[in-house]
Coordinates of C-alpha atoms in Angstrom, one line a residue:
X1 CA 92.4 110.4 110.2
X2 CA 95.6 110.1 109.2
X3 CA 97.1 106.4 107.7
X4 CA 98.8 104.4 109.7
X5 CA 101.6 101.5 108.1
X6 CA 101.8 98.0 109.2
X7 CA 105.1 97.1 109.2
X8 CA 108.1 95.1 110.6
X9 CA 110.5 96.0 112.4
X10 CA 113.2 95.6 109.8
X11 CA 111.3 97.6 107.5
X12 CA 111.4 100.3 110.2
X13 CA 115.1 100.2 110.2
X14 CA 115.8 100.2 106.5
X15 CA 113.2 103.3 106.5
X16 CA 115.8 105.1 108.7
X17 CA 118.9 104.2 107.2
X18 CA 117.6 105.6 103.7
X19 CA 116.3 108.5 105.8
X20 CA 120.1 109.2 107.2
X21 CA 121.4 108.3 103.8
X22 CA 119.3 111.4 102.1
X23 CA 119.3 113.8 105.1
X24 CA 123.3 113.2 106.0
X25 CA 124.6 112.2 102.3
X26 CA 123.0 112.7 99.8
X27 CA 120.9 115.8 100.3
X28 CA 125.0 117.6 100.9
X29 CA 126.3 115.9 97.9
X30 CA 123.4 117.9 95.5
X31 CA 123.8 120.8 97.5
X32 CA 127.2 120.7 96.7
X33 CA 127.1 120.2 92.9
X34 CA 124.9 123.1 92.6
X35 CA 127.6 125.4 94.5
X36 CA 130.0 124.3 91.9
X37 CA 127.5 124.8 88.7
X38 CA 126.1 127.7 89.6
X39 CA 129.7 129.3 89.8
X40 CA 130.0 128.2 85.5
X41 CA 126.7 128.1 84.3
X42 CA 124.2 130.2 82.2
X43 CA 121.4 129.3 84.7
X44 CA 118.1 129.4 81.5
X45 CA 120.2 126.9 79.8
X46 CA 122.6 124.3 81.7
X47 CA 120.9 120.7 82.1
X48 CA 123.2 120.1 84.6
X49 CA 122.1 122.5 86.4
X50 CA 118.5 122.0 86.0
X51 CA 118.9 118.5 86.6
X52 CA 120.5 118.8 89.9
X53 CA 117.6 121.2 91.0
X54 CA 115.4 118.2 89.9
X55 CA 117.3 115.9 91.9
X56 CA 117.7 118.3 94.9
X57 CA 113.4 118.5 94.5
X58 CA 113.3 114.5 94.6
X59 CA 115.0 114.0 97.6
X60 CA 113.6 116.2 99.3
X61 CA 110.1 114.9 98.6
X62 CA 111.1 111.1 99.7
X63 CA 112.8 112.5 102.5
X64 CA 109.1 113.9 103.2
X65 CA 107.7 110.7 102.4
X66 CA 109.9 108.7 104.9
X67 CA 109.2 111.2 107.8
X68 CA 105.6 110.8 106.5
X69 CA 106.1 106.9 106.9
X70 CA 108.0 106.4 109.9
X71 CA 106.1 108.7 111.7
X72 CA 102.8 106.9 111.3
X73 CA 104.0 103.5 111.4
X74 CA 102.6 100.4 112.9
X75 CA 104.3 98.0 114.1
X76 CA 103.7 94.2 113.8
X77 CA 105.9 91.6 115.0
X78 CA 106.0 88.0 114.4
X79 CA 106.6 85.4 117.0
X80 CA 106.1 81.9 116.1
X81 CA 104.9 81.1 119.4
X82 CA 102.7 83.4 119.8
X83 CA 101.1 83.5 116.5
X84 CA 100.5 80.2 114.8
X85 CA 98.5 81.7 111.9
X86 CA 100.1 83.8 109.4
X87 CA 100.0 87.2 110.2
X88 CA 102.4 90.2 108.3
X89 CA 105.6 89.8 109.3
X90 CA 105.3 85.8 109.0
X91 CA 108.0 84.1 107.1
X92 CA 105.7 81.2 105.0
X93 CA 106.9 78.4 103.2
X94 CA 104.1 76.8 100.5
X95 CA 103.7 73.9 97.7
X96 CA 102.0 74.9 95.0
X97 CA 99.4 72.4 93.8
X98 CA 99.5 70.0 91.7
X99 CA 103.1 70.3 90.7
X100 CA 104.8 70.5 93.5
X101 CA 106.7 73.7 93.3
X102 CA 107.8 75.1 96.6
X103 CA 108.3 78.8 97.7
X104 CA 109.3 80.6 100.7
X105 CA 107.8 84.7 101.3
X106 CA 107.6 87.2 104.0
X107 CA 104.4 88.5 104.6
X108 CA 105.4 92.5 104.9
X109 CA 103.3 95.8 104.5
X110 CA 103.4 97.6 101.1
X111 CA 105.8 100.1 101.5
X112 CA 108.3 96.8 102.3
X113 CA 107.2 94.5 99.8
X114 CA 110.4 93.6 97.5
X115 CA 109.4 90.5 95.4
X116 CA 112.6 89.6 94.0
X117 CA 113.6 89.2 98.0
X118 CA 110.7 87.5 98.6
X119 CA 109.0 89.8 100.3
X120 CA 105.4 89.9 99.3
X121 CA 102.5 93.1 100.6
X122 CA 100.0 91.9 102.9
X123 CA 98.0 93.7 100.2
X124 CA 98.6 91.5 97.3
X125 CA 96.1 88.5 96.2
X126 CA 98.9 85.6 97.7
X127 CA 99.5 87.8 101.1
X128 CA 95.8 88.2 101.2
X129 CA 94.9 84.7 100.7
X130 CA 97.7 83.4 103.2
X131 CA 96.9 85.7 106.2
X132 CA 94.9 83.7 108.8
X133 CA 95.9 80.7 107.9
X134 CA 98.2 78.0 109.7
X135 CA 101.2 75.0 108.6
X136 CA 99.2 72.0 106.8
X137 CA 96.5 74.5 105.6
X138 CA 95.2 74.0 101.6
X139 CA 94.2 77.4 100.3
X140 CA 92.5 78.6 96.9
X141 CA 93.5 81.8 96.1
X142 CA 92.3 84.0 93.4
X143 CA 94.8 86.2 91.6
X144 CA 95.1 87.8 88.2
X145 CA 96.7 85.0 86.5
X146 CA 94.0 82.6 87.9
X147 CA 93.5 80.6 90.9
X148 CA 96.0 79.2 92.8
X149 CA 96.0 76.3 94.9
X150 CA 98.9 76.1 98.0
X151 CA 99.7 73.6 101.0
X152 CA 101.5 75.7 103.8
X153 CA 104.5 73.9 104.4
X154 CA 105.5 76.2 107.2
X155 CA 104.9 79.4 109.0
X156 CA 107.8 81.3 111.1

Protein backbone atom coordinates (compact mmCIF):
# COMPACT_ATOMS: atom_id res chain seq x y z
CA UNK A 1 0.00 0.00 0.00
CA UNK A 2 1.50 2.89 -0.89
CA UNK A 3 1.77 6.20 1.80
CA UNK A 4 -0.37 8.69 1.49
CA UNK A 5 0.64 12.62 2.90
CA UNK A 6 -1.71 14.78 4.81
CA UNK A 7 -1.21 17.98 3.80
CA UNK A 8 -2.52 21.61 3.12
CA UNK A 9 -3.10 23.00 0.43
CA UNK A 10 -0.34 25.57 0.58
CA UNK A 11 2.01 22.90 1.16
CA UNK A 12 0.76 21.45 -2.05
CA UNK A 13 1.60 24.55 -3.86
CA UNK A 14 5.10 25.20 -2.49
CA UNK A 15 5.71 21.29 -3.47
CA UNK A 16 5.06 22.47 -7.10
CA UNK A 17 6.84 25.52 -7.22
CA UNK A 18 10.12 23.74 -5.97
CA UNK A 19 9.14 21.01 -8.45
CA UNK A 20 9.19 23.73 -11.51
CA UNK A 21 12.10 25.35 -9.89
CA UNK A 22 14.35 21.85 -10.27
CA UNK A 23 12.65 20.56 -13.45
CA UNK A 24 12.57 24.20 -15.47
CA UNK A 25 15.80 25.86 -13.57
CA UNK A 26 17.77 24.26 -12.04
CA UNK A 27 18.06 20.79 -13.46
CA UNK A 28 19.23 23.16 -17.06
CA UNK A 29 21.60 25.22 -15.07
CA UNK A 30 23.72 21.74 -13.95
CA UNK A 31 23.23 20.48 -17.25
CA UNK A 32 24.74 23.33 -18.48
CA UNK A 33 27.85 23.56 -16.25
CA UNK A 34 28.77 20.12 -17.14
CA UNK A 35 28.72 21.07 -21.06
CA UNK A 36 31.18 23.71 -20.19
CA UNK A 37 33.50 21.41 -17.84
CA UNK A 38 33.53 18.61 -19.67
CA UNK A 39 34.91 20.70 -22.72
CA UNK A 40 38.36 21.64 -20.04
CA UNK A 41 38.52 18.97 -17.82
CA UNK A 42 40.52 15.72 -17.03
CA UNK A 43 37.33 13.90 -16.13
CA UNK A 44 39.32 11.18 -13.07
CA UNK A 45 40.38 14.29 -11.44
CA UNK A 46 38.26 17.77 -11.73
CA UNK A 47 36.07 18.30 -8.40
CA UNK A 48 34.23 20.53 -10.31
CA UNK A 49 33.23 18.22 -12.35
CA UNK A 50 32.52 15.54 -10.01
CA UNK A 51 30.73 17.86 -7.94
CA UNK A 52 28.30 18.90 -10.54
CA UNK A 53 27.60 15.24 -11.32
CA UNK A 54 26.78 14.98 -7.57
CA UNK A 55 24.54 17.86 -7.74
CA UNK A 56 22.95 16.85 -11.11
CA UNK A 57 22.37 13.09 -8.95
CA UNK A 58 20.70 15.31 -6.06
CA UNK A 59 18.26 16.95 -7.92
CA UNK A 60 17.26 14.52 -9.60
CA UNK A 61 16.50 12.33 -6.60
CA UNK A 62 14.20 15.31 -4.90
CA UNK A 63 12.73 15.88 -8.07
CA UNK A 64 11.79 12.07 -7.56
CA UNK A 65 10.85 12.64 -4.08
CA UNK A 66 8.39 15.57 -4.91
CA UNK A 67 6.64 13.57 -7.84
CA UNK A 68 6.72 10.87 -5.10
CA UNK A 69 4.95 13.38 -2.72
CA UNK A 70 2.62 15.16 -4.70
CA UNK A 71 1.39 12.29 -6.28
CA UNK A 72 0.22 10.61 -3.15
CA UNK A 73 -0.91 13.47 -1.29
CA UNK A 74 -3.83 13.99 0.93
CA UNK A 75 -5.38 16.81 1.29
CA UNK A 76 -6.83 18.45 4.46
CA UNK A 77 -8.38 21.66 4.74
CA UNK A 78 -9.22 23.74 7.57
CA UNK A 79 -12.42 25.64 7.88
CA UNK A 80 -13.16 27.26 11.12
CA UNK A 81 -16.60 26.62 10.77
CA UNK A 82 -16.65 23.54 9.97
CA UNK A 83 -14.14 22.17 12.33
CA UNK A 84 -14.06 23.54 15.85
CA UNK A 85 -11.45 21.11 17.07
CA UNK A 86 -7.95 21.29 15.89
CA UNK A 87 -7.33 19.28 13.13
CA UNK A 88 -3.86 19.63 10.62
CA UNK A 89 -4.13 22.55 8.83
CA UNK A 90 -5.47 24.51 12.07
CA UNK A 91 -3.85 27.69 12.89
CA UNK A 92 -3.77 27.44 17.12
CA UNK A 93 -2.98 30.00 19.39
CA UNK A 94 -1.90 28.61 23.20
CA UNK A 95 -0.69 29.96 26.78
CA UNK A 96 1.69 28.09 28.27
CA UNK A 97 1.08 27.35 31.92
CA UNK A 98 1.97 28.77 34.58
CA UNK A 99 3.92 31.55 33.06
CA UNK A 100 1.92 32.84 30.70
CA UNK A 101 3.87 32.63 27.51
CA UNK A 102 1.80 32.72 24.45
CA UNK A 103 2.42 31.06 20.94
CA UNK A 104 0.79 30.86 17.76
CA UNK A 105 1.42 27.31 15.25
CA UNK A 106 0.01 25.73 12.25
CA UNK A 107 -0.81 22.26 12.59
CA UNK A 108 0.78 20.86 9.10
CA UNK A 109 1.91 17.29 7.91
CA UNK A 110 5.72 16.44 8.11
CA UNK A 111 6.92 16.99 4.97
CA UNK A 112 5.60 20.91 5.69
CA UNK A 113 6.60 21.33 9.09
CA UNK A 114 8.97 24.51 9.29
CA UNK A 115 9.35 25.44 12.99
CA UNK A 116 11.08 28.62 12.68
CA UNK A 117 7.69 29.64 10.60
CA UNK A 118 5.73 28.22 13.04
CA UNK A 119 4.69 25.48 11.37
CA UNK A 120 4.69 22.45 13.58
CA UNK A 121 4.14 18.16 12.10
CA UNK A 122 0.97 16.82 13.12
CA UNK A 123 3.56 14.15 14.16
CA UNK A 124 5.45 15.93 16.73
CA UNK A 125 4.53 15.55 20.67
CA UNK A 126 2.73 19.41 20.69
CA UNK A 127 0.80 18.66 17.22
CA UNK A 128 -0.07 15.33 18.71
CA UNK A 129 -1.28 16.55 21.95
CA UNK A 130 -3.27 19.66 20.35
CA UNK A 131 -5.15 17.62 17.64
CA UNK A 132 -8.79 17.05 18.84
CA UNK A 133 -8.96 19.51 20.94
CA UNK A 134 -11.01 22.93 20.96
CA UNK A 135 -10.47 27.13 22.13
CA UNK A 136 -10.59 27.15 26.17
CA UNK A 137 -9.24 23.57 26.26
CA UNK A 138 -6.18 22.79 29.14
CA UNK A 139 -4.00 20.09 27.76
CA UNK A 140 -0.95 18.12 29.37
CA UNK A 141 1.28 17.17 26.92
CA UNK A 142 4.25 14.93 27.15
CA UNK A 143 7.31 15.78 25.19
CA UNK A 144 11.02 15.19 25.45
CA UNK A 145 11.85 18.11 27.51
CA UNK A 146 8.98 17.18 29.96
CA UNK A 147 5.36 17.87 30.24
CA UNK A 148 3.78 20.74 29.13
CA UNK A 149 0.81 22.29 30.22
CA UNK A 150 -1.31 24.79 27.49
CA UNK A 151 -4.78 26.78 27.50
CA UNK A 152 -5.91 27.08 23.75
CA UNK A 153 -6.41 30.55 23.32
CA UNK A 154 -7.69 30.07 19.81
CA UNK A 155 -8.18 27.77 16.93
CA UNK A 156 -8.52 29.00 13.11
Amino acid sequence: MLQKYPMTLEGKKKLEEELNYLKNVRQQEITEEIKRLRKFCDFEEDKCFSESLEQQSLVRERIKDIEEILNNIELVYSNSELHEAIIIGSTVKFMELPNGSQEIYTIVSPVEANPSKNKISVESPIGRGLLGHKESDNVQIETPAGEVNLRILEVS
